[in-house]
GROMACS .gro file of C-alpha atoms in nm:
model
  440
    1UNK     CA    1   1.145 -12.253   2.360
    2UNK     CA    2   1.361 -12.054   2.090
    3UNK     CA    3   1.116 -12.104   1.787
    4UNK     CA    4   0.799 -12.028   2.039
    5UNK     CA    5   0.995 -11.681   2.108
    6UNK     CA    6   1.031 -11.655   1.717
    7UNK     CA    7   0.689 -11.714   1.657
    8UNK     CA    8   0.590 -11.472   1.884
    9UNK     CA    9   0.837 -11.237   1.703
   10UNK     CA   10   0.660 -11.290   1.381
   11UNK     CA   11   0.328 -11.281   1.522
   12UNK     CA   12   0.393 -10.933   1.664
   13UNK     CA   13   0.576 -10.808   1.349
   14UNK     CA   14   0.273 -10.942   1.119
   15UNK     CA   15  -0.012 -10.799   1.354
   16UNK     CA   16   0.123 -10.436   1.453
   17UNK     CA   17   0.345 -10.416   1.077
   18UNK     CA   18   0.630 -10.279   1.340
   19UNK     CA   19   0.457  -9.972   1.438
   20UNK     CA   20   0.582  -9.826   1.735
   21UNK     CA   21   0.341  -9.776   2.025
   22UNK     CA   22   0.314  -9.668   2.372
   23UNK     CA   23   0.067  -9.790   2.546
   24UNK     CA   24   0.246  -9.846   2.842
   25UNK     CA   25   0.581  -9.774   3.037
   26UNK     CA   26   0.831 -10.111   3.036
   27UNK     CA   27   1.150 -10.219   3.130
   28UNK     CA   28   1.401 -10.230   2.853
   29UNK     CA   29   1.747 -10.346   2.904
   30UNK     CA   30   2.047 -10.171   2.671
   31UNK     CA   31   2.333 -10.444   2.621
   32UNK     CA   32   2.639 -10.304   2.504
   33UNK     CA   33   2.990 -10.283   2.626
   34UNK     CA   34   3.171 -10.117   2.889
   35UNK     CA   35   3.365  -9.833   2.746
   36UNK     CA   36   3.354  -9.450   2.750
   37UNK     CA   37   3.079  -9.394   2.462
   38UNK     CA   38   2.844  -9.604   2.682
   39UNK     CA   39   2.874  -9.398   2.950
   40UNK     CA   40   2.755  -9.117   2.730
   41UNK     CA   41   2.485  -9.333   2.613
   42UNK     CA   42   2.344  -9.354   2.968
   43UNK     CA   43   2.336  -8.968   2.948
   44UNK     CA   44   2.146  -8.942   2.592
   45UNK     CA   45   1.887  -9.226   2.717
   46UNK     CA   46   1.798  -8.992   3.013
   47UNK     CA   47   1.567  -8.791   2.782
   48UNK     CA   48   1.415  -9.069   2.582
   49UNK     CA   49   1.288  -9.200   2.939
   50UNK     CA   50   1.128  -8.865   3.027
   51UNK     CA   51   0.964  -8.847   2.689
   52UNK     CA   52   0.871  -9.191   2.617
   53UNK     CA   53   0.756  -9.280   3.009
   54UNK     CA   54   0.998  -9.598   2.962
   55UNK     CA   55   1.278  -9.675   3.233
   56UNK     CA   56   1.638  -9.803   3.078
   57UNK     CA   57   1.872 -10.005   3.224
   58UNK     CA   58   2.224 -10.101   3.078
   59UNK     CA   59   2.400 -10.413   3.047
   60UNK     CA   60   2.786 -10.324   2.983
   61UNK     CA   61   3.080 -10.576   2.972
   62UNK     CA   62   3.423 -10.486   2.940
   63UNK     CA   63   3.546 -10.566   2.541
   64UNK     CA   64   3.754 -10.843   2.632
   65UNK     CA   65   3.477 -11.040   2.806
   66UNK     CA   66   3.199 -10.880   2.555
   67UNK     CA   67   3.187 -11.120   2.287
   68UNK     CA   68   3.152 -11.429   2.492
   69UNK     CA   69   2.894 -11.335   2.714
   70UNK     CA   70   2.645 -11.132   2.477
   71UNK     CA   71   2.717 -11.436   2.241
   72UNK     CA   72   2.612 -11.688   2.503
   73UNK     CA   73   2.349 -11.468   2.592
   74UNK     CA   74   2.214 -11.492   2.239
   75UNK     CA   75   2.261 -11.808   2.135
   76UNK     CA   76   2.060 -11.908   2.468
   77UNK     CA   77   1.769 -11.725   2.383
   78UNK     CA   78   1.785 -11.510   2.713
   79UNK     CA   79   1.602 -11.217   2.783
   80UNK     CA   80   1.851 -10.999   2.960
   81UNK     CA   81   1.833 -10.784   2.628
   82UNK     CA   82   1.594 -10.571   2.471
   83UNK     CA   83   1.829 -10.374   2.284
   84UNK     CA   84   2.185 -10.524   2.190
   85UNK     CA   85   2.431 -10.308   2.026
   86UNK     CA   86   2.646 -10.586   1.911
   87UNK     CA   87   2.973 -10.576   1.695
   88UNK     CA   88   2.958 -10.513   1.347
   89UNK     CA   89   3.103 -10.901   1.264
   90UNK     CA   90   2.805 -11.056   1.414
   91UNK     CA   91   2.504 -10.893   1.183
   92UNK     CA   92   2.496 -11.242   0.999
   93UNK     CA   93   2.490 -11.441   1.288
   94UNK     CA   94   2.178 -11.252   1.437
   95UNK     CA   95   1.994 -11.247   1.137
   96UNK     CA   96   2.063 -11.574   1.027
   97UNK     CA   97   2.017 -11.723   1.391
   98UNK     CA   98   1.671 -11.535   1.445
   99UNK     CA   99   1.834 -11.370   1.754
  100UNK     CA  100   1.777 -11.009   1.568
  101UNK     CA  101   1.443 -10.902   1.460
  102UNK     CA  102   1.465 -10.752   1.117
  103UNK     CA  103   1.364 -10.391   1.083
  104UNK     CA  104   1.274 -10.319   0.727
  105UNK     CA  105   0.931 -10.321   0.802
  106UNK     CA  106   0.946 -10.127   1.069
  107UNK     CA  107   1.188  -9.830   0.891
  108UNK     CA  108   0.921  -9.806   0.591
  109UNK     CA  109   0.641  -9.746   0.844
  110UNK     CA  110   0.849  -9.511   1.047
  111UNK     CA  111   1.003  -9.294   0.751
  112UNK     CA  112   1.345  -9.415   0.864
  113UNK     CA  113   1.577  -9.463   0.573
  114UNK     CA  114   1.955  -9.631   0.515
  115UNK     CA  115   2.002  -9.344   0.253
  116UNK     CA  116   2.039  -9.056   0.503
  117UNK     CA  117   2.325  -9.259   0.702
  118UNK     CA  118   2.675  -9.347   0.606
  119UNK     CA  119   2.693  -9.592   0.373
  120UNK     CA  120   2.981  -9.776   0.498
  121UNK     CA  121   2.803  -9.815   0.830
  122UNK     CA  122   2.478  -9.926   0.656
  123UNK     CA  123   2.658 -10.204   0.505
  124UNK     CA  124   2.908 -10.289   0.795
  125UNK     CA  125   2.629 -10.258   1.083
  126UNK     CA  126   2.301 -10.280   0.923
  127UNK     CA  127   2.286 -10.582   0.587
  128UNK     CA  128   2.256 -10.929   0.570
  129UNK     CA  129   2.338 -11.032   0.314
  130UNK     CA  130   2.578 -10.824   0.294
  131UNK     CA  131   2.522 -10.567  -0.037
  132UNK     CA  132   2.115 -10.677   0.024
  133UNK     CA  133   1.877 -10.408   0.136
  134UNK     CA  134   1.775 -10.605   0.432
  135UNK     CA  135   1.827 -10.420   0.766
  136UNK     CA  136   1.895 -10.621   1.120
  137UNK     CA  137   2.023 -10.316   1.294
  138UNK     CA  138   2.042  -9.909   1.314
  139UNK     CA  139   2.388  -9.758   1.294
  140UNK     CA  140   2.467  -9.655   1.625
  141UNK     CA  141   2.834  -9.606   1.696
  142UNK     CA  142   3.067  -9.525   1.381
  143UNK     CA  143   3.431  -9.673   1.448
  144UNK     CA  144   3.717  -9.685   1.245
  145UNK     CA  145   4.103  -9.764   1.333
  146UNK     CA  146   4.285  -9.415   1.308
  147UNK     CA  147   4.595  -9.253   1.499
  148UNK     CA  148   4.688  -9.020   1.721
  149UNK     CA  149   5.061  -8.847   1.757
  150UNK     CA  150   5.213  -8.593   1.959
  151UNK     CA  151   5.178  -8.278   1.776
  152UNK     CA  152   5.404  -8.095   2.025
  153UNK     CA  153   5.687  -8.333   1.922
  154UNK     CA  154   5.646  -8.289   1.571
  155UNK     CA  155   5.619  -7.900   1.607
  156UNK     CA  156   5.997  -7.937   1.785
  157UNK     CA  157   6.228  -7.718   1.607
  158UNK     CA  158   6.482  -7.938   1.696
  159UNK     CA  159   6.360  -8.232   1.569
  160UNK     CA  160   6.220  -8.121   1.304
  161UNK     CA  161   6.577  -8.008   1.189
  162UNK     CA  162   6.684  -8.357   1.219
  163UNK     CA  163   6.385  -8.551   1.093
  164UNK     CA  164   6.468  -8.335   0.721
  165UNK     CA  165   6.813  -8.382   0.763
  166UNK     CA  166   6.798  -8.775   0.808
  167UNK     CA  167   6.508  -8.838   0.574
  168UNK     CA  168   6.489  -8.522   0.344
  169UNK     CA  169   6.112  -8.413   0.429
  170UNK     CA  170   5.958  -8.226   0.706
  171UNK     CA  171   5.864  -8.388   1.012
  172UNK     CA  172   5.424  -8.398   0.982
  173UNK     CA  173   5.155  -8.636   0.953
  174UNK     CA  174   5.257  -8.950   0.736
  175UNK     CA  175   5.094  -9.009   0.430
  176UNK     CA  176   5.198  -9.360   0.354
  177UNK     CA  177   5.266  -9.690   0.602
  178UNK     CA  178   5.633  -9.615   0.483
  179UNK     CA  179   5.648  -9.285   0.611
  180UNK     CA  180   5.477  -9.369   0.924
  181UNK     CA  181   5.749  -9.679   0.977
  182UNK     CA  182   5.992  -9.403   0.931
  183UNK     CA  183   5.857  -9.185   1.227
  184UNK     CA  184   5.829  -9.444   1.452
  185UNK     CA  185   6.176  -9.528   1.387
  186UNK     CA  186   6.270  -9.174   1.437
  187UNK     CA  187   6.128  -9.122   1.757
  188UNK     CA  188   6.242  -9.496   1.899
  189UNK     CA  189   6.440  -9.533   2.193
  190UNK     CA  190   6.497  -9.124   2.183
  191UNK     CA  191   6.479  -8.860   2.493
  192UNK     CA  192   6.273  -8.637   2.538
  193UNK     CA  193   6.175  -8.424   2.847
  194UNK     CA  194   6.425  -8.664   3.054
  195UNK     CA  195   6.226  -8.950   2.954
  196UNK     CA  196   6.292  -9.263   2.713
  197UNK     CA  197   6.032  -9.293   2.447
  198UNK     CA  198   5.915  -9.514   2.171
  199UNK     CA  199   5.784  -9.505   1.824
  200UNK     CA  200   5.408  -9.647   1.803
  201UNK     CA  201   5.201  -9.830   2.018
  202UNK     CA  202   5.001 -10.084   1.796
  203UNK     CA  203   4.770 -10.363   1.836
  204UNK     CA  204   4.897 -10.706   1.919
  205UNK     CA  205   4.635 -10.895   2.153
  206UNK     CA  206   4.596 -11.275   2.102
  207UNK     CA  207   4.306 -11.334   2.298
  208UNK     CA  208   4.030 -11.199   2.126
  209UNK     CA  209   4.074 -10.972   1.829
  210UNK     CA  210   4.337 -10.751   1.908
  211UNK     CA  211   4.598 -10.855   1.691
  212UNK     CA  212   4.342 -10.885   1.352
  213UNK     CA  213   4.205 -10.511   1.390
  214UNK     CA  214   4.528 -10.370   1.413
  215UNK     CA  215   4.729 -10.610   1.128
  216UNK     CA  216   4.484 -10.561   0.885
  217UNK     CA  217   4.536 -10.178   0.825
  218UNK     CA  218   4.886 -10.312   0.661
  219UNK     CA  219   4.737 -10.627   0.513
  220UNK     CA  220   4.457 -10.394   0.337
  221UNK     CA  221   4.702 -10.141   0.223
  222UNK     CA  222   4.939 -10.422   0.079
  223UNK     CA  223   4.634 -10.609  -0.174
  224UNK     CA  224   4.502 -10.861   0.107
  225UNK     CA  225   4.126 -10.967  -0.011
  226UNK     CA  226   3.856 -11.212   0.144
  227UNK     CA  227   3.843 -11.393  -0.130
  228UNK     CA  228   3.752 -11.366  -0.514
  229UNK     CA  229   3.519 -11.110  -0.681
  230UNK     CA  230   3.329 -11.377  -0.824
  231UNK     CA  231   3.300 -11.616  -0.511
  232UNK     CA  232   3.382 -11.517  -0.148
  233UNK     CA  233   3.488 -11.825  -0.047
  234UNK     CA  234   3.756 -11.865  -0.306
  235UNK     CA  235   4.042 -11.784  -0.064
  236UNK     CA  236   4.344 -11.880  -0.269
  237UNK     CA  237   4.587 -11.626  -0.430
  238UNK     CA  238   4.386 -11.301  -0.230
  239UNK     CA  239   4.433 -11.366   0.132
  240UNK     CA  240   4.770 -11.466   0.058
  241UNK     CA  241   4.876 -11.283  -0.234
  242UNK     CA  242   5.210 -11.154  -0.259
  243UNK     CA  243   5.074 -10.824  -0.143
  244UNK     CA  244   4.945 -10.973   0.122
  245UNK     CA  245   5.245 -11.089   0.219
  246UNK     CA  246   5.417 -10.794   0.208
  247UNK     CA  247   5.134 -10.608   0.419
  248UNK     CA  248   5.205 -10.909   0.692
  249UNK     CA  249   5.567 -10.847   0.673
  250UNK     CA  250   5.548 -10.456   0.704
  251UNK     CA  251   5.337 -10.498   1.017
  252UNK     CA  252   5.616 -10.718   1.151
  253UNK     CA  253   5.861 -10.478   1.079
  254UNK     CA  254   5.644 -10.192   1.234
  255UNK     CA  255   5.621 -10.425   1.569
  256UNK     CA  256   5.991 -10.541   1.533
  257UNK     CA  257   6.143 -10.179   1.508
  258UNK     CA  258   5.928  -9.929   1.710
  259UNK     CA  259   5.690 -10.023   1.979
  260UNK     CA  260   5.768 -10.018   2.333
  261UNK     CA  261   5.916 -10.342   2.532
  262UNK     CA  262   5.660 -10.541   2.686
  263UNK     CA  263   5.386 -10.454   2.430
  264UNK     CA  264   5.319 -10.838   2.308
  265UNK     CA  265   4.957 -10.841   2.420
  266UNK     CA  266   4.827 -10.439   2.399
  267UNK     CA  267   4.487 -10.389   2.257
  268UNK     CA  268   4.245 -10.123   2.287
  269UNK     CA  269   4.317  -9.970   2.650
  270UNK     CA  270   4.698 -10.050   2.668
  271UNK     CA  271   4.756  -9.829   2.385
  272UNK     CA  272   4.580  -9.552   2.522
  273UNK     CA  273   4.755  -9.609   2.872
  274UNK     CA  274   5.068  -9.539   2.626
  275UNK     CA  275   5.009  -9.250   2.494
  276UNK     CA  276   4.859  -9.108   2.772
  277UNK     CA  277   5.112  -9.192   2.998
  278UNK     CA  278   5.383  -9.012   2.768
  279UNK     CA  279   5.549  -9.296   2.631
  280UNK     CA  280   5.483  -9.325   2.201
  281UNK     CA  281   5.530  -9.050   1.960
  282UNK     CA  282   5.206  -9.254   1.742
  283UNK     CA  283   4.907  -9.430   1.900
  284UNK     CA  284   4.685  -9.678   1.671
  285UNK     CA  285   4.326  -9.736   1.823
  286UNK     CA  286   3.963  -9.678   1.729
  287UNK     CA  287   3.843  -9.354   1.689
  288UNK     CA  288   3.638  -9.367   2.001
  289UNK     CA  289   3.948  -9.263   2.232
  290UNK     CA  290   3.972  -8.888   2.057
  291UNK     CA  291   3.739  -8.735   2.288
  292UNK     CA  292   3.918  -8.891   2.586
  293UNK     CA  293   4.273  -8.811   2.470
  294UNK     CA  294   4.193  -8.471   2.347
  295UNK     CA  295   4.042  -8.372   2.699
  296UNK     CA  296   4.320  -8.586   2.902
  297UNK     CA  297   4.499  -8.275   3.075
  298UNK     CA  298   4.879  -8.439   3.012
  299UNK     CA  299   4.865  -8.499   2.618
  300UNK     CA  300   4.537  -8.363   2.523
  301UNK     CA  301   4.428  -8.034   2.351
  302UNK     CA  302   4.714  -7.880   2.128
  303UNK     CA  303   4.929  -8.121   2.268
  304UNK     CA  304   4.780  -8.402   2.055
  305UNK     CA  305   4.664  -8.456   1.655
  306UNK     CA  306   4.520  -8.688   1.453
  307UNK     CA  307   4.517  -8.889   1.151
  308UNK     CA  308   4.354  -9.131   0.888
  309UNK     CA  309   4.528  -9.503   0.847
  310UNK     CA  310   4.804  -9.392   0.604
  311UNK     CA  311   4.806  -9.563   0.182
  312UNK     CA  312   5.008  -9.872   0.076
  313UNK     CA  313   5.062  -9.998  -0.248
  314UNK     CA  314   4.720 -10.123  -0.290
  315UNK     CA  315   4.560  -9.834  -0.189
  316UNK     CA  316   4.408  -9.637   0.187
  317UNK     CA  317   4.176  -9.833   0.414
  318UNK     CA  318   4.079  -9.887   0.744
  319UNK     CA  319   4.032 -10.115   0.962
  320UNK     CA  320   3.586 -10.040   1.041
  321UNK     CA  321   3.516 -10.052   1.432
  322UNK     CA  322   3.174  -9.936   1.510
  323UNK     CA  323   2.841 -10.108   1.567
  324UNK     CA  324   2.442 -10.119   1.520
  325UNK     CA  325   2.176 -10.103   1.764
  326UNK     CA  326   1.878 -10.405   1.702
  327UNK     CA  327   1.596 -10.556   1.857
  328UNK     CA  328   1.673 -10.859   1.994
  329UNK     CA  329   1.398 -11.122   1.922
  330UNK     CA  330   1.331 -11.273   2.264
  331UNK     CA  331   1.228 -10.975   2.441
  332UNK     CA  332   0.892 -10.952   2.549
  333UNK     CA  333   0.951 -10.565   2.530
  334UNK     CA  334   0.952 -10.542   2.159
  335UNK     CA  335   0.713 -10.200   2.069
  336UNK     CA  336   0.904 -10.022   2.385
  337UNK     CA  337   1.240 -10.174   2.195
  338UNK     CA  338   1.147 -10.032   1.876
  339UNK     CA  339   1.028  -9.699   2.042
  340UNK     CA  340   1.400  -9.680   2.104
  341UNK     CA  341   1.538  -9.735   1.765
  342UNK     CA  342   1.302  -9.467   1.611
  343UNK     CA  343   1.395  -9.226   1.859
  344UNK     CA  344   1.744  -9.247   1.838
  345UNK     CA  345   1.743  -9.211   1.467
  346UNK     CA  346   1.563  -8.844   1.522
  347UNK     CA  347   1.820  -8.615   1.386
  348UNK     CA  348   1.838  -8.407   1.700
  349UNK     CA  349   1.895  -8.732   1.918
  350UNK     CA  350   2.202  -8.802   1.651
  351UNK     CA  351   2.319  -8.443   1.707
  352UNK     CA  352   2.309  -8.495   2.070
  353UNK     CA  353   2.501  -8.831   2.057
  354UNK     CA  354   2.812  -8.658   1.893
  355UNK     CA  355   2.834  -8.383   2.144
  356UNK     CA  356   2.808  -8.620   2.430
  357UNK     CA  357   3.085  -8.814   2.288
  358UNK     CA  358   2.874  -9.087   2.077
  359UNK     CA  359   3.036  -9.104   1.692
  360UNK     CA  360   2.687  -9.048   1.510
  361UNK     CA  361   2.643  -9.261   1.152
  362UNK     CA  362   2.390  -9.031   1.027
  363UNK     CA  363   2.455  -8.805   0.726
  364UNK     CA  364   2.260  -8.496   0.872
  365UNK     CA  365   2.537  -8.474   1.133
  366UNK     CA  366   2.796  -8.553   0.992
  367UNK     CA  367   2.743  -8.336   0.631
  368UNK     CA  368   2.671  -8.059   0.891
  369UNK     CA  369   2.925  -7.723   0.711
  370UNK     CA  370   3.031  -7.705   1.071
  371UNK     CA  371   3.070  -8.121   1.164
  372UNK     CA  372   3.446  -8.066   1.045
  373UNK     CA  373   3.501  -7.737   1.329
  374UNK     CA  374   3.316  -7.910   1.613
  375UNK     CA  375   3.591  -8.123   1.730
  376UNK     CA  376   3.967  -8.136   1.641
  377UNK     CA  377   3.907  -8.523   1.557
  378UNK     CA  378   3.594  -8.438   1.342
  379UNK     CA  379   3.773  -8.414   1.011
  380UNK     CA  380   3.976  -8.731   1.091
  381UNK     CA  381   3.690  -8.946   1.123
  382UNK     CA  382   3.482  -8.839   0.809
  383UNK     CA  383   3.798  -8.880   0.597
  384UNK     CA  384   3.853  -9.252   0.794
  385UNK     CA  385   3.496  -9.404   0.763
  386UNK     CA  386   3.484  -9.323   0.392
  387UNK     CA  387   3.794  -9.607   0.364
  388UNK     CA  388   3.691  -9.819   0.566
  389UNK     CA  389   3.657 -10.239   0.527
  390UNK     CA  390   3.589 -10.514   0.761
  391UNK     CA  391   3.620 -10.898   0.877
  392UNK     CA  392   3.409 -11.109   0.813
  393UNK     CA  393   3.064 -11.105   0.915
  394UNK     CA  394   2.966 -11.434   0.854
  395UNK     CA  395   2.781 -11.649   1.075
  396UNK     CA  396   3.074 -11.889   1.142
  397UNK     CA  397   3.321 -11.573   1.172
  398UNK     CA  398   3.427 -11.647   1.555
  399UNK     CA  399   3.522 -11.953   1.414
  400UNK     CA  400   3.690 -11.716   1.129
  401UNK     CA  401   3.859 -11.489   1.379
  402UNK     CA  402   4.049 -11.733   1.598
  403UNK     CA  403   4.294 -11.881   1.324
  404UNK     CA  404   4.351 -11.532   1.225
  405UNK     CA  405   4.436 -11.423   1.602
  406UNK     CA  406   4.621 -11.754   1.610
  407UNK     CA  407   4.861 -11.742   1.295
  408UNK     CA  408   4.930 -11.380   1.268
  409UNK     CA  409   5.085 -11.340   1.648
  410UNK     CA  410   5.275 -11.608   1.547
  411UNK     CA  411   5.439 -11.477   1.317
  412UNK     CA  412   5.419 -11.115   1.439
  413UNK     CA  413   5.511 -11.135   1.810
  414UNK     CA  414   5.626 -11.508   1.807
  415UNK     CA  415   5.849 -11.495   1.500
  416UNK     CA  416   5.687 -11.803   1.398
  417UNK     CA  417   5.764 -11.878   1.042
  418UNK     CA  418   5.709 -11.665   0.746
  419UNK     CA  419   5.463 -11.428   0.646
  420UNK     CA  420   5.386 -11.648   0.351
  421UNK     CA  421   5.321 -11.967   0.564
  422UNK     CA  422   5.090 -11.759   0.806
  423UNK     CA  423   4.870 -11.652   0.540
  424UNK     CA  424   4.878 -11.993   0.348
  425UNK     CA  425   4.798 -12.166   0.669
  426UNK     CA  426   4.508 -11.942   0.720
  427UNK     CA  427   4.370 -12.017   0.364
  428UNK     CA  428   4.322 -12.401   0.468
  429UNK     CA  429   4.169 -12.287   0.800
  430UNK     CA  430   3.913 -12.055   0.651
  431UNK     CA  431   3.851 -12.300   0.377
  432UNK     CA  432   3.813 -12.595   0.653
  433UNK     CA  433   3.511 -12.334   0.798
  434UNK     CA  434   3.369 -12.275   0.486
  435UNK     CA  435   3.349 -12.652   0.397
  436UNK     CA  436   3.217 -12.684   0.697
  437UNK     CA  437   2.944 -12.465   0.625
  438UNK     CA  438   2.860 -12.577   0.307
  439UNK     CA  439   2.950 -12.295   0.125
  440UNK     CA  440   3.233 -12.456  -0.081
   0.00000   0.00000   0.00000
């Protein structure tokens, strides 16, 4: 049944050369997940229906659940999706699979070009092989790991006396992992406004990938790699290089010292439910939660500020969130699919996405003179996406993710071990996958 579907995939990309039509209203089903930015998606789509005579419905499933069942959904061929905005590790999977139709095609015939969008999107949402110019996907939703802190605290005469008295600089936004370890400790266990309160609220889920988008901001900053410049799948000496290590054991630290009890399992919404609740001074998450913190009446507005993932040793990067919006290759609604893509690429549309809430990918919005003004966050996420890297995106990289999940909440939450023998074991699992795969 799956290569009939294909072939009717090809067929339809070979006879129409992807261009879009409209000769008649469908269907079309949006899969994405349930968060915030999707509700503002819902919004945007409202004029694409009036103009395009289409009617869209939405799939969403909350993050935790979201790999598992758009995965099975894929990988069983279903048609619940026209449209799948799917997470930025699984681009090889759906090209590789067949479950994505590729687009290249259809952006020459439609004037639609990688160039005008950010290139670290293009390469995290859009190529397989990666650093190939062939496109499975738009870039939708730009995502990077940032942070948020409470600028009123800072701005504390008070504590700002005793932050430069106890560590000889002013009390402001961090501009290394060290300095930001030193805030957290600062503001640890201290009183404020009657109320106990903590240093940073961080990423430490098990379950799914919690735990891997939040350690790897250290591990980057520290000299972790994927593997060799001259093969990928030479693991040995990068992932767990003494760097590395050190990375690993600074995000220990960071957990050890200055998060809040009970916080052995936070991802995404726990650390917003943390900051918003008054209880951290520093709040890692993806940059999708600025709009919602800086309206949240309690901590919002002035109250709250913003900042890239602070330098290491090895350098500044981030951890890249984010997805890209494809075709999925067993829909029977494939032109009205398509009709979709180009639309939302229109400049206009993208300019409309960011003021609903959406965290547009394309240059014209974001090189705007006044993209940096619009929003207090603006500025933050321009200077985040351009350091951003990413997991894997290889086929196999659930396979990929779980050992990681497994070995570093071992050692971080679990104090399992050492640093050293987390990233050593994960070198034999990764190579076990890669073996597996035939690529070693």
């Amino acid at each position: 049944m799956k290569s009939a579907k294909l072939l009717a995939a090809a067929a339809f990309t070979a006879a129409s050369g992807l261009t879009v039509t409209n000769a008649h209203a469908d269907d079309l089903t949006l899969c994405w997940a349930a968060w915030d930015p999707a509700n503002a998606l819902i919004e945007l789509s409202k004029d694409f229906e009036e103009q395009s005579g289409h009617n869209m419905s939405f799939e969403f499933v909350p993050w935790p659940n979201f790999a598992d069942r758009m995965l099975n959904e894929l990988n069983s061929g279903g048609e619940l999706c026209d449209l799948m905005i799917g997470d930025s590790q699984w681009i090889g999977l759906g090209a590789e699979a067949g479950h994505y139709v590729k687009l290249n095609e259809f952006f020459n015939a439609e004037g639609i070009s990688m160039d005008d969008f950010i290139p670290a999107t293009v390469a995290g949402y859009s190529e397989w092989p990666k650093g190939t110019p062939n496109y499975w996907a738009l870039p939708a939703f730009g995502d990077v790991v940032g942070w948020t802190y409470r600028k009123d605290w800072f701005e504390r005469p008070e504590l700002q006396a005793e932050f430069q008295e106890t560590y000889g600089r002013e009390l402001d936004v961090p501009a290394t992992l060290e300095e930001l370890k030193d805030i957290a400790e600062f503001f640890q266990g201290r009183e404020i406004d009657g109320n106990t309160v903590y240093g940073a609220a961080i990423y430490t889920e098990r379950g799914s990938e919690g735990i891997t988008m939040g350690a790897t901001n250290a591990l980057y900053n520290y000299g972790f790699e994927y593997g060799s410049p001259d093969n990928p799948y030479i693991l040995d000496g990068y992932v767990n290089s003494e760097g590395a290590v050190e990375g690993l054991e600074f995000y220990k630290e960071l957990y050890d010292c200055c998060t809040p009890p009970g916080s052995s399992n936070w991802y995404m919404s726990e650390t917003i439910d943390a900051f918003k609740s008054g209880q951290v001074a520093l709040q890692m998450n993806f940059a999708f939660i600025w709009p919602g913190v800086h309206a949240d009446p309690n901590v919002g507005a002035e109250k709250a500020g913003y900042f890239p993932n602070p330098a290491g040793p090895a350098g500044q990067y981030a951890q890249l969130g984010g997805q890209g919006i494809s075709v999925v290759s067993y829909s029977d609604s494939q032109d009205a699919a398509l009709e979709y893509i180009k639309w939302f690429a229109q400049p206009e549309v993208q300019t409309r996405w960011w003021e609903l809430g959406g965290y547009s990918a394309l240059k014209a919005v974001v090189e705007d003179p006044d993209f940096e003004s619009s929003q207090p966050y603006a500025k933050t996420f321009l200077d985040s996406m351009a350091i951003v890297k990413d997991f894997w995106a290889e086929p196999a990289y659930a396979s990929l993710l779980i050992p990681m999940q497994e070995r570093i909440h071992n050692y971080v939450v679990a104090d399992q071990g050492t640093a050293q023998e987390a990233l050593d074991g994960l070198v034999e699992d990764w190579t076990e996958v890669f073996e597996d795969e035939g690529k070693l």
